[in-house]
mmCIF file of C-alpha atoms in Angstrom:
data_model
loop_
_atom_site.group_PDB
_atom_site.id
_atom_site.type_symbol
_atom_site.label_atom_id
_atom_site.label_comp_id
_atom_site.label_asym_id
_atom_site.label_seq_id
_atom_site.Cartn_x
_atom_site.Cartn_y
_atom_site.Cartn_z
ATOM 1 C CA UNK K 190 0.750 25.175 -57.763
ATOM 2 C CA UNK K 191 2.602 26.901 -54.577
ATOM 3 C CA UNK K 192 4.627 30.285 -55.753
ATOM 4 C CA UNK K 193 7.837 30.853 -53.932
ATOM 5 C CA UNK K 194 6.284 34.058 -52.814
ATOM 6 C CA UNK K 195 3.544 31.983 -51.529
ATOM 7 C CA UNK K 196 5.802 29.631 -50.042
ATOM 8 C CA UNK K 197 7.892 32.510 -47.929
ATOM 9 C CA UNK K 198 4.660 34.415 -47.287
ATOM 10 C CA UNK K 199 2.913 31.363 -45.883
ATOM 11 C CA UNK K 200 5.363 30.466 -43.658
ATOM 12 C CA UNK K 201 5.910 34.107 -42.446
ATOM 13 C CA UNK K 202 2.141 33.686 -41.573
ATOM 14 C CA UNK K 203 2.102 30.819 -40.070
ATOM 15 C CA UNK K 204 5.169 31.692 -37.989
ATOM 16 C CA UNK K 205 7.770 29.530 -39.521
ATOM 17 C CA UNK K 206 11.205 30.547 -39.111
ATOM 18 C CA UNK K 207 14.221 29.160 -41.199
ATOM 19 C CA UNK K 208 17.964 29.955 -40.687
ATOM 20 C CA UNK K 209 20.602 30.417 -43.285
ATOM 21 C CA UNK K 210 20.713 27.909 -45.697
ATOM 22 C CA UNK K 211 17.907 26.127 -44.583
ATOM 23 C CA UNK K 212 15.685 29.049 -45.653
ATOM 24 C CA UNK K 213 17.230 29.441 -48.938
ATOM 25 C CA UNK K 214 16.963 25.321 -49.312
ATOM 26 C CA UNK K 215 13.159 25.433 -48.371
ATOM 27 C CA UNK K 216 12.603 27.818 -50.654
ATOM 28 C CA UNK K 217 14.235 26.524 -53.518
ATOM 29 C CA UNK K 218 12.187 22.864 -52.570
ATOM 30 C CA UNK K 219 9.109 24.834 -52.964
ATOM 31 C CA UNK K 220 10.005 26.925 -55.862
ATOM 32 C CA UNK K 221 10.840 23.158 -57.446
ATOM 33 C CA UNK K 222 8.000 21.398 -56.164
ATOM 34 C CA UNK K 223 5.132 24.058 -57.762
ATOM 35 C CA UNK K 224 6.712 25.349 -60.570
ATOM 36 C CA UNK K 225 8.122 22.422 -62.972
ATOM 37 C CA UNK K 226 11.766 23.217 -62.850
ATOM 38 C CA UNK K 227 10.936 26.660 -63.621
ATOM 39 C CA UNK K 228 13.812 29.523 -62.328
ATOM 40 C CA UNK K 229 12.467 31.738 -59.461
ATOM 41 C CA UNK K 230 10.040 34.297 -60.060
ATOM 42 C CA UNK K 231 9.163 37.621 -58.247
ATOM 43 C CA UNK K 232 5.544 38.707 -59.220
ATOM 44 C CA UNK K 233 3.865 41.773 -58.743
ATOM 45 C CA UNK K 234 0.460 42.570 -60.265
ATOM 46 C CA UNK K 235 0.052 39.587 -62.551
ATOM 47 C CA UNK K 236 3.811 40.207 -63.854
ATOM 48 C CA UNK K 237 7.550 38.882 -63.740
ATOM 49 C CA UNK K 238 9.671 40.885 -62.137
ATOM 50 C CA UNK K 239 12.439 41.240 -64.188
ATOM 51 C CA UNK K 240 16.370 40.758 -62.899
ATOM 52 C CA UNK K 241 18.988 42.792 -63.650
ATOM 53 C CA UNK K 242 22.797 40.825 -62.887
ATOM 54 C CA UNK K 243 25.188 43.984 -62.846
ATOM 55 C CA UNK K 244 28.354 41.214 -62.158
ATOM 56 C CA UNK K 245 28.770 39.430 -65.004
ATOM 57 C CA UNK K 246 31.952 38.413 -66.980
ATOM 58 C CA UNK K 247 33.494 37.814 -70.284
ATOM 59 C CA UNK K 248 36.458 37.995 -72.205
ATOM 60 C CA UNK K 249 37.942 38.209 -75.788
ATOM 61 C CA UNK K 250 40.346 35.997 -77.179
ATOM 62 C CA UNK K 251 41.793 38.839 -79.367
ATOM 63 C CA UNK K 252 42.429 41.242 -76.265
ATOM 64 C CA UNK K 253 44.565 38.495 -74.293
ATOM 65 C CA UNK K 254 46.572 37.696 -77.320
ATOM 66 C CA UNK K 255 47.959 41.559 -77.272
ATOM 67 C CA UNK K 256 49.035 40.079 -73.462
ATOM 68 C CA UNK K 257 52.252 38.355 -75.074
ATOM 69 C CA UNK K 258 54.161 36.300 -72.219
ATOM 70 C CA UNK K 259 51.743 37.193 -70.055
ATOM 71 C CA UNK K 260 48.315 36.076 -71.369
ATOM 72 C CA UNK K 261 48.735 32.658 -69.711
ATOM 73 C CA UNK K 262 48.213 34.598 -66.517
ATOM 74 C CA UNK K 263 44.956 36.587 -67.579
ATOM 75 C CA UNK K 264 41.984 33.344 -67.405
ATOM 76 C CA UNK K 265 41.676 32.642 -63.775
ATOM 77 C CA UNK K 266 41.895 28.983 -62.522
ATOM 78 C CA UNK K 267 37.915 28.495 -61.849
ATOM 79 C CA UNK K 268 34.925 26.462 -63.295
ATOM 80 C CA UNK K 269 33.380 28.365 -66.091
ATOM 81 C CA UNK K 270 36.293 29.451 -67.978
ATOM 82 C CA UNK K 271 35.064 28.948 -71.489
ATOM 83 C CA UNK K 272 31.505 30.366 -70.966
ATOM 84 C CA UNK K 273 33.490 33.334 -70.915
ATOM 85 C CA UNK K 274 33.999 33.610 -74.608
ATOM 86 C CA UNK K 275 30.686 35.160 -75.927
ATOM 87 C CA UNK K 276 31.687 37.274 -79.337
ATOM 88 C CA UNK K 277 28.545 38.615 -81.101
ATOM 89 C CA UNK K 278 29.196 36.526 -83.897
ATOM 90 C CA UNK K 279 29.680 32.606 -82.180
ATOM 91 C CA UNK K 280 25.928 32.231 -81.552
ATOM 92 C CA UNK K 281 26.545 28.880 -80.278
ATOM 93 C CA UNK K 282 28.495 30.529 -77.620
ATOM 94 C CA UNK K 283 25.933 33.885 -77.296
ATOM 95 C CA UNK K 284 23.025 31.102 -76.787
ATOM 96 C CA UNK K 285 24.605 29.147 -74.587
ATOM 97 C CA UNK K 286 25.418 31.934 -72.378
ATOM 98 C CA UNK K 287 21.583 32.738 -72.607
ATOM 99 C CA UNK K 288 20.572 29.957 -71.480
ATOM 100 C CA UNK K 289 22.693 29.743 -68.423
ATOM 101 C CA UNK K 290 20.970 33.121 -67.811
ATOM 102 C CA UNK K 291 17.462 32.020 -68.666
ATOM 103 C CA UNK K 292 18.298 29.126 -66.120
ATOM 104 C CA UNK K 293 19.459 31.242 -63.322
ATOM 105 C CA UNK K 294 16.315 33.732 -63.613
ATOM 106 C CA UNK K 295 18.258 36.579 -64.871
ATOM 107 C CA UNK K 296 16.863 38.534 -67.786
ATOM 108 C CA UNK K 297 19.844 40.972 -68.982
ATOM 109 C CA UNK K 298 23.536 40.784 -67.469
ATOM 110 C CA UNK K 299 25.664 43.799 -66.949
ATOM 111 C CA UNK K 300 29.362 42.558 -68.481
ATOM 112 C CA UNK K 301 32.737 43.553 -67.344
ATOM 113 C CA UNK K 302 36.177 42.844 -67.577
ATOM 114 C CA UNK K 303 38.125 42.524 -64.603
ATOM 115 C CA UNK K 304 41.543 44.266 -65.670
ATOM 116 C CA UNK K 305 44.646 42.543 -66.559
ATOM 117 C CA UNK K 306 46.317 45.271 -68.441
ATOM 118 C CA UNK K 307 47.176 47.611 -65.859
ATOM 119 C CA UNK K 308 50.700 46.726 -66.106
ATOM 120 C CA UNK K 309 50.993 47.419 -69.774
ATOM 121 C CA UNK K 310 52.362 50.357 -71.799
ATOM 122 C CA UNK K 311 49.764 52.818 -73.378
ATOM 123 C CA UNK K 312 49.787 51.537 -77.125
ATOM 124 C CA UNK K 313 49.160 48.112 -75.438
ATOM 125 C CA UNK K 314 46.596 49.005 -72.788
ATOM 126 C CA UNK K 315 44.825 51.426 -75.411
ATOM 127 C CA UNK K 316 44.260 48.540 -78.035
ATOM 128 C CA UNK K 317 43.092 45.727 -75.384
ATOM 129 C CA UNK K 318 40.324 48.249 -74.400
ATOM 130 C CA UNK K 319 39.079 49.399 -77.808
ATOM 131 C CA UNK K 320 38.689 45.526 -78.548
ATOM 132 C CA UNK K 321 36.880 45.536 -75.749
ATOM 133 C CA UNK K 322 34.287 48.374 -75.325
ATOM 134 C CA UNK K 323 33.813 47.431 -79.260
ATOM 135 C CA UNK K 324 32.480 44.136 -78.760
ATOM 136 C CA UNK K 325 30.621 45.473 -75.888
ATOM 137 C CA UNK K 326 29.139 47.777 -77.642
ATOM 138 C CA UNK K 327 28.822 45.195 -80.135
ATOM 139 C CA UNK K 328 27.034 42.032 -78.102
ATOM 140 C CA UNK K 329 24.872 44.983 -76.331
ATOM 141 C CA UNK K 330 23.395 46.199 -80.267
ATOM 142 C CA UNK K 331 22.781 42.408 -81.207
ATOM 143 C CA UNK K 332 21.204 41.714 -77.749
ATOM 144 C CA UNK K 333 19.614 45.006 -76.474
ATOM 145 C CA UNK K 334 17.459 43.172 -73.982
ATOM 146 C CA UNK K 335 19.800 40.676 -72.722
ATOM 147 C CA UNK K 336 23.145 42.393 -72.587
ATOM 148 C CA UNK K 337 24.700 45.957 -71.530
ATOM 149 C CA UNK K 338 28.390 46.688 -70.582
ATOM 150 C CA UNK K 339 30.859 48.470 -68.478
ATOM 151 C CA UNK K 340 33.505 49.492 -70.236
ATOM 152 C CA UNK K 341 37.489 48.548 -69.743
ATOM 153 C CA UNK K 342 40.073 51.778 -69.324
ATOM 154 C CA UNK K 343 43.821 51.840 -69.334
ATOM 155 C CA UNK K 344 43.524 53.666 -65.899
ATOM 156 C CA UNK K 345 47.270 53.539 -65.485
ATOM 157 C CA UNK K 346 47.276 56.884 -68.302
ATOM 158 C CA UNK K 347 44.006 58.522 -66.232
ATOM 159 C CA UNK K 348 44.348 61.538 -69.470
ATOM 160 C CA UNK K 349 43.770 57.825 -71.636
ATOM 161 C CA UNK K 350 41.034 56.682 -69.340
ATOM 162 C CA UNK K 351 39.388 60.070 -69.496
ATOM 163 C CA UNK K 352 38.883 60.130 -73.244
ATOM 164 C CA UNK K 353 37.760 56.462 -73.287
ATOM 165 C CA UNK K 354 35.322 56.555 -70.882
ATOM 166 C CA UNK K 355 33.751 59.084 -72.544
ATOM 167 C CA UNK K 356 33.926 57.821 -76.139
ATOM 168 C CA UNK K 357 32.196 54.270 -74.376
ATOM 169 C CA UNK K 358 29.610 56.142 -72.933
ATOM 170 C CA UNK K 359 28.723 58.833 -75.381
ATOM 171 C CA UNK K 360 29.527 57.063 -78.462
ATOM 172 C CA UNK K 361 29.100 53.403 -77.495
ATOM 173 C CA UNK K 362 26.477 53.229 -75.244
ATOM 174 C CA UNK K 363 28.649 51.558 -72.495
ATOM 175 C CA UNK K 364 26.618 51.774 -68.918
ATOM 176 C CA UNK K 365 30.368 53.233 -67.399
ATOM 177 C CA UNK K 366 33.320 51.461 -66.399
ATOM 178 C CA UNK K 367 34.687 48.709 -64.817
ATOM 179 C CA UNK K 368 37.926 49.503 -62.832
ATOM 180 C CA UNK K 369 40.154 47.309 -60.227
ATOM 181 C CA UNK K 370 40.696 47.888 -56.436
ATOM 182 C CA UNK K 371 43.479 50.021 -57.259
ATOM 183 C CA UNK K 372 46.693 50.436 -60.056
ATOM 184 C CA UNK K 373 50.358 49.411 -59.284
ATOM 185 C CA UNK K 374 49.296 49.594 -55.904
ATOM 186 C CA UNK K 375 48.290 52.997 -56.384
ATOM 187 C CA UNK K 376 45.279 53.918 -54.888
ATOM 188 C CA UNK K 377 42.366 55.642 -56.163
ATOM 189 C CA UNK K 378 42.302 58.844 -53.762
ATOM 190 C CA UNK K 379 45.594 59.509 -55.201
ATOM 191 C CA UNK K 380 45.347 62.689 -57.340
ATOM 192 C CA UNK K 381 46.268 61.596 -60.844
ATOM 193 C CA UNK K 382 43.448 59.644 -60.951
ATOM 194 C CA UNK K 383 41.198 62.885 -60.070
ATOM 195 C CA UNK K 384 40.259 63.827 -63.948
ATOM 196 C CA UNK K 385 39.034 60.088 -64.233
ATOM 197 C CA UNK K 386 36.427 60.682 -61.540
ATOM 198 C CA UNK K 387 35.624 64.239 -62.422
ATOM 199 C CA UNK K 388 34.926 62.419 -65.940
ATOM 200 C CA UNK K 389 32.643 59.803 -64.623
ATOM 201 C CA UNK K 390 30.791 62.140 -62.262
ATOM 202 C CA UNK K 391 30.492 64.788 -65.767
ATOM 203 C CA UNK K 392 28.467 62.184 -67.324
ATOM 204 C CA UNK K 393 26.484 60.699 -64.964
ATOM 205 C CA UNK K 394 28.006 57.525 -65.010
ATOM 206 C CA UNK K 395 29.021 54.266 -62.859
ATOM 207 C CA UNK K 396 32.032 52.673 -61.871
ATOM 208 C CA UNK K 397 32.210 49.452 -61.138
ATOM 209 C CA UNK K 398 35.061 48.396 -58.657
ATOM 210 C CA UNK K 399 35.795 44.814 -58.778
ATOM 211 C CA UNK K 400 39.215 43.652 -57.144
ATOM 212 C CA UNK K 401 42.054 42.352 -58.154
ATOM 213 C CA UNK K 402 43.021 40.538 -54.759
ATOM 214 C CA UNK K 403 45.298 42.336 -52.381
ATOM 215 C CA UNK K 404 48.371 41.641 -54.192
ATOM 216 C CA UNK K 405 50.884 42.729 -51.181
ATOM 217 C CA UNK K 406 49.581 40.010 -49.149
ATOM 218 C CA UNK K 407 50.278 37.500 -52.077
ATOM 219 C CA UNK K 408 52.719 35.152 -49.408
ATOM 220 C CA UNK K 409 49.755 35.340 -46.560
ATOM 221 C CA UNK K 410 47.111 33.857 -49.262
ATOM 222 C CA UNK K 411 49.425 30.550 -49.882
ATOM 223 C CA UNK K 412 48.042 27.502 -48.965
ATOM 224 C CA UNK K 413 44.420 25.607 -49.046
ATOM 225 C CA UNK K 414 40.881 27.817 -49.645
ATOM 226 C CA UNK K 415 42.262 30.261 -52.430
ATOM 227 C CA UNK K 416 42.534 32.982 -50.020
ATOM 228 C CA UNK K 417 44.104 34.875 -52.374
ATOM 229 C CA UNK K 418 40.202 35.258 -54.080
ATOM 230 C CA UNK K 419 37.859 34.377 -50.576
ATOM 231 C CA UNK K 420 39.600 36.833 -48.723
ATOM 232 C CA UNK K 421 41.661 38.863 -50.719
ATOM 233 C CA UNK K 422 39.249 40.248 -53.179
ATOM 234 C CA UNK K 423 36.801 41.630 -50.736
ATOM 235 C CA UNK K 424 39.626 42.969 -48.893
ATOM 236 C CA UNK K 425 40.775 45.366 -52.343
ATOM 237 C CA UNK K 426 37.434 46.203 -52.051
ATOM 238 C CA UNK K 427 37.397 47.288 -48.665
ATOM 239 C CA UNK K 428 40.888 49.216 -49.169
ATOM 240 C CA UNK K 429 39.794 50.719 -52.338
ATOM 241 C CA UNK K 430 36.617 52.150 -50.691
ATOM 242 C CA UNK K 431 38.205 53.466 -47.534
ATOM 243 C CA UNK K 432 41.104 55.434 -49.082
ATOM 244 C CA UNK K 433 38.039 57.152 -51.455
ATOM 245 C CA UNK K 434 36.644 57.760 -48.001
ATOM 246 C CA UNK K 435 39.547 58.742 -45.498
ATOM 247 C CA UNK K 436 41.326 60.759 -48.445
ATOM 248 C CA UNK K 437 38.012 62.861 -49.006
ATOM 249 C CA UNK K 438 37.862 62.048 -52.614
ATOM 250 C CA UNK K 439 34.065 61.430 -51.606
ATOM 251 C CA UNK K 440 33.608 64.775 -50.715
ATOM 252 C CA UNK K 441 35.536 66.276 -53.522
ATOM 253 C CA UNK K 442 33.211 64.338 -55.884
ATOM 254 C CA UNK K 443 29.941 64.146 -54.346
ATOM 255 C CA UNK K 444 27.934 62.557 -57.359
ATOM 256 C CA UNK K 445 30.418 60.236 -58.301
ATOM 257 C CA UNK K 446 28.541 56.819 -58.547
ATOM 258 C CA UNK K 447 29.826 53.535 -57.426
ATOM 259 C CA UNK K 448 29.348 50.560 -57.565
ATOM 260 C CA UNK K 449 31.364 47.926 -55.451
ATOM 261 C CA UNK K 450 31.794 43.974 -55.909
ATOM 262 C CA UNK K 451 30.776 41.007 -53.526
ATOM 263 C CA UNK K 452 28.513 43.012 -51.386
ATOM 264 C CA UNK K 453 31.482 45.955 -51.213
ATOM 265 C CA UNK K 454 34.191 44.036 -49.407
ATOM 266 C CA UNK K 455 33.975 43.925 -45.467
ATOM 267 C CA UNK K 456 32.923 47.391 -45.039
ATOM 268 C CA UNK K 457 29.276 46.746 -44.661
ATOM 269 C CA UNK K 458 30.017 44.620 -42.018
ATOM 270 C CA UNK K 459 32.622 46.651 -39.826
ATOM 271 C CA UNK K 460 31.929 50.396 -40.878
ATOM 272 C CA UNK K 461 31.512 51.834 -37.835
ATOM 273 C CA UNK K 462 35.102 50.997 -36.407
ATOM 274 C CA UNK K 463 36.106 53.900 -39.356
ATOM 275 C CA UNK K 464 34.294 56.740 -36.981
ATOM 276 C CA UNK K 465 36.249 55.515 -34.147
ATOM 277 C CA UNK K 466 39.692 55.621 -35.402
ATOM 278 C CA UNK K 467 40.933 59.595 -35.648
ATOM 279 C CA UNK K 468 39.343 59.407 -32.022
ATOM 280 C CA UNK K 469 41.409 56.950 -30.914
ATOM 281 C CA UNK K 470 44.654 57.684 -32.996
ATOM 282 C CA UNK K 471 44.793 61.167 -33.962
ATOM 283 C CA UNK K 472 48.618 60.758 -34.918
ATOM 284 C CA UNK K 473 47.133 58.624 -37.998
ATOM 285 C CA UNK K 474 44.867 61.054 -39.323
ATOM 286 C CA UNK K 475 45.463 64.141 -41.212
ATOM 287 C CA UNK K 476 44.251 67.212 -39.870
ATOM 288 C CA UNK K 477 43.824 68.567 -42.747
ATOM 289 C CA UNK K 478 41.447 66.530 -44.514
ATOM 290 C CA UNK K 479 38.269 66.756 -42.669
ATOM 291 C CA UNK K 480 35.733 64.959 -43.649
ATOM 292 C CA UNK K 481 31.972 66.361 -44.242
ATOM 293 C CA UNK K 482 30.194 63.225 -42.616
ATOM 294 C CA UNK K 483 30.886 60.491 -41.057
ATOM 295 C CA UNK K 484 33.458 57.862 -42.672
ATOM 296 C CA UNK K 485 30.235 54.728 -42.162
ATOM 297 C CA UNK K 486 28.140 57.267 -43.555
ATOM 298 C CA UNK K 487 30.133 57.397 -46.752
ATOM 299 C CA UNK K 488 28.591 53.340 -47.753
ATOM 300 C CA UNK K 489 25.315 54.453 -47.810
ATOM 301 C CA UNK K 490 26.183 56.566 -51.252
ATOM 302 C CA UNK K 491 28.387 53.570 -52.501
ATOM 303 C CA UNK K 492 26.219 51.011 -54.405
ATOM 304 C CA UNK K 493 26.792 47.178 -53.588
ATOM 305 C CA UNK K 494 25.921 43.948 -55.336
ATOM 306 C CA UNK K 495 24.021 41.259 -53.056
ATOM 307 C CA UNK K 496 26.743 38.440 -53.651
ATOM 308 C CA UNK K 497 27.123 37.539 -49.700
ATOM 309 C CA UNK K 498 25.094 34.012 -50.051
ATOM 310 C CA UNK K 499 23.034 34.271 -47.428
ATOM 311 C CA UNK K 500 19.367 35.708 -45.980
ATOM 312 C CA UNK K 501 21.061 36.903 -43.011
ATOM 313 C CA UNK K 502 24.184 38.418 -44.444
ATOM 314 C CA UNK K 503 22.076 40.310 -47.168
ATOM 315 C CA UNK K 504 19.501 41.733 -44.525
ATOM 316 C CA UNK K 505 22.439 42.563 -42.477
ATOM 317 C CA UNK K 506 23.942 44.409 -45.626
ATOM 318 C CA UNK K 507 20.519 46.263 -46.601
ATOM 319 C CA UNK K 508 20.493 47.731 -43.057
ATOM 320 C CA UNK K 509 24.087 49.347 -43.524
ATOM 321 C CA UNK K 510 23.883 50.503 -46.853
ATOM 322 C CA UNK K 511 20.127 50.800 -47.673
ATOM 323 C CA UNK K 512 17.347 49.094 -49.805
ATOM 324 C CA UNK K 513 18.189 51.752 -52.638
ATOM 325 C CA UNK K 514 21.549 51.039 -52.365
ATOM 326 C CA UNK K 515 21.813 47.181 -53.118
ATOM 327 C CA UNK K 516 21.641 44.982 -56.772
ATOM 328 C CA UNK K 517 21.810 41.876 -58.059
ATOM 329 C CA UNK K 518 25.582 40.684 -58.812
ATOM 330 C CA UNK K 519 26.438 37.280 -59.530
ATOM 331 C CA UNK K 520 30.060 36.839 -60.890
ATOM 332 C CA UNK K 521 28.989 34.628 -63.755
ATOM 333 C CA UNK K 522 29.966 32.461 -65.527
ATOM 334 C CA UNK K 523 32.063 31.883 -62.387
ATOM 335 C CA UNK K 524 29.581 29.499 -60.341
ATOM 336 C CA UNK K 525 30.194 31.771 -56.854
ATOM 337 C CA UNK K 526 25.953 32.771 -57.081
ATOM 338 C CA UNK K 527 24.347 30.500 -59.189
ATOM 339 C CA UNK K 528 20.676 31.478 -57.245
ATOM 340 C CA UNK K 529 20.361 34.860 -57.234
ATOM 341 C CA UNK K 530 16.594 35.201 -56.944
ATOM 342 C CA UNK K 531 16.046 32.761 -54.336
ATOM 343 C CA UNK K 532 18.453 34.641 -52.289
ATOM 344 C CA UNK K 533 16.610 37.594 -52.265
ATOM 345 C CA UNK K 534 13.039 35.949 -52.168
ATOM 346 C CA UNK K 535 14.298 33.956 -48.817
ATOM 347 C CA UNK K 536 15.530 37.401 -47.290
ATOM 348 C CA UNK K 537 12.318 38.957 -45.304
ATOM 349 C CA UNK K 538 11.416 41.679 -46.794
ATOM 350 C CA UNK K 539 8.478 43.666 -49.053
ATOM 351 C CA UNK K 540 8.078 42.482 -52.456
ATOM 352 C CA UNK K 541 8.711 46.135 -53.400
ATOM 353 C CA UNK K 542 11.915 45.771 -51.753
ATOM 354 C CA UNK K 543 12.991 42.783 -53.544
ATOM 355 C CA UNK K 544 11.948 44.491 -56.992
ATOM 356 C CA UNK K 545 14.265 46.872 -56.410
ATOM 357 C CA UNK K 546 17.116 44.914 -55.591
ATOM 358 C CA UNK K 547 16.074 43.063 -58.460
ATOM 359 C CA UNK K 548 16.063 45.331 -61.268
ATOM 360 C CA UNK K 549 14.376 48.346 -59.635
ATOM 361 C CA UNK K 550 17.836 49.856 -58.491
ATOM 362 C CA UNK K 551 19.751 49.026 -60.942
ATOM 363 C CA UNK K 552 18.257 50.408 -63.605
ATOM 364 C CA UNK K 553 18.159 53.603 -62.581
ATOM 365 C CA UNK K 554 21.647 53.228 -61.234
ATOM 366 C CA UNK K 555 22.945 52.318 -65.172
ATOM 367 C CA UNK K 556 20.247 53.803 -66.963
ATOM 368 C CA UNK K 557 18.484 50.973 -68.470
ATOM 369 C CA UNK K 558 15.110 49.972 -69.511
ATOM 370 C CA UNK K 559 14.522 46.510 -68.928
#
């Protein structure tokens, strides 16, 4: 039987090289032929390396109902919408999600909900987040080896968000919080959010930045190809991270643990340009903000998911952020990345590094035993 590891190592030793999708296709073909249709796996010391997906989603109908007339805008226009609904008491829905995870070779998902309540009043936002966090905790208790979760926060009310984060982590056992890319057009570097970052740092917990397109460019994104997501989401994350860097927020909170979706946006592909900005245009930089290191160096303290689709892209991302900063992320059940293990296996690196990406890094980041 030909394992994927054997195929890839054999190909390398024989001097066979593949590029891009060709390498992924070759790995998948070999795995399908040799593993009787089983999902891919990395074996080390005779054991299968488990896979922890840090970027997976769900919804709860009770929370959406609280959005009133805006409820119809919550669900994204994508494949997999119905599979988002997995309340712990719906055994059929949960069984379907677990089967889908098994087919992808994923052992555990860290669930989150992309914020849709930032424009709501305090009472409504608090009620929505309460539903989310309690149901996340219920799922995590019912399926402790399969689900963990990031809390939802009413970030438009930072004092409330601080309370919610502490309760979610200390009482409910959630693994941090999922936040958007900004709040009502206000960047996360704004001092009003500092109490939230201070609490996250105090709790030694993770903030998962999941973008919400870049609303200011909505007109430019119109047309074919769903550019509001394809371009807008990575751009939103990039802007969020650059503000945290350039405004000195990451210097104020040096132990803040950040996980950025979709490979961290475009920052990993073009971070070095940031190092030249204040030299080229001093007029556009604040002389009162003196960063402790080069802007491009901050990316090496930010965790990113591996959802960049090709071995070449993943290999480059690793070269920019460091092997210890990359974790698996799929966006499941939205079918962006349905073969997360294949991509890692098809990227040239040691098996120890593959194991780190598949679960080791995320277990350390989120304090998860898997």
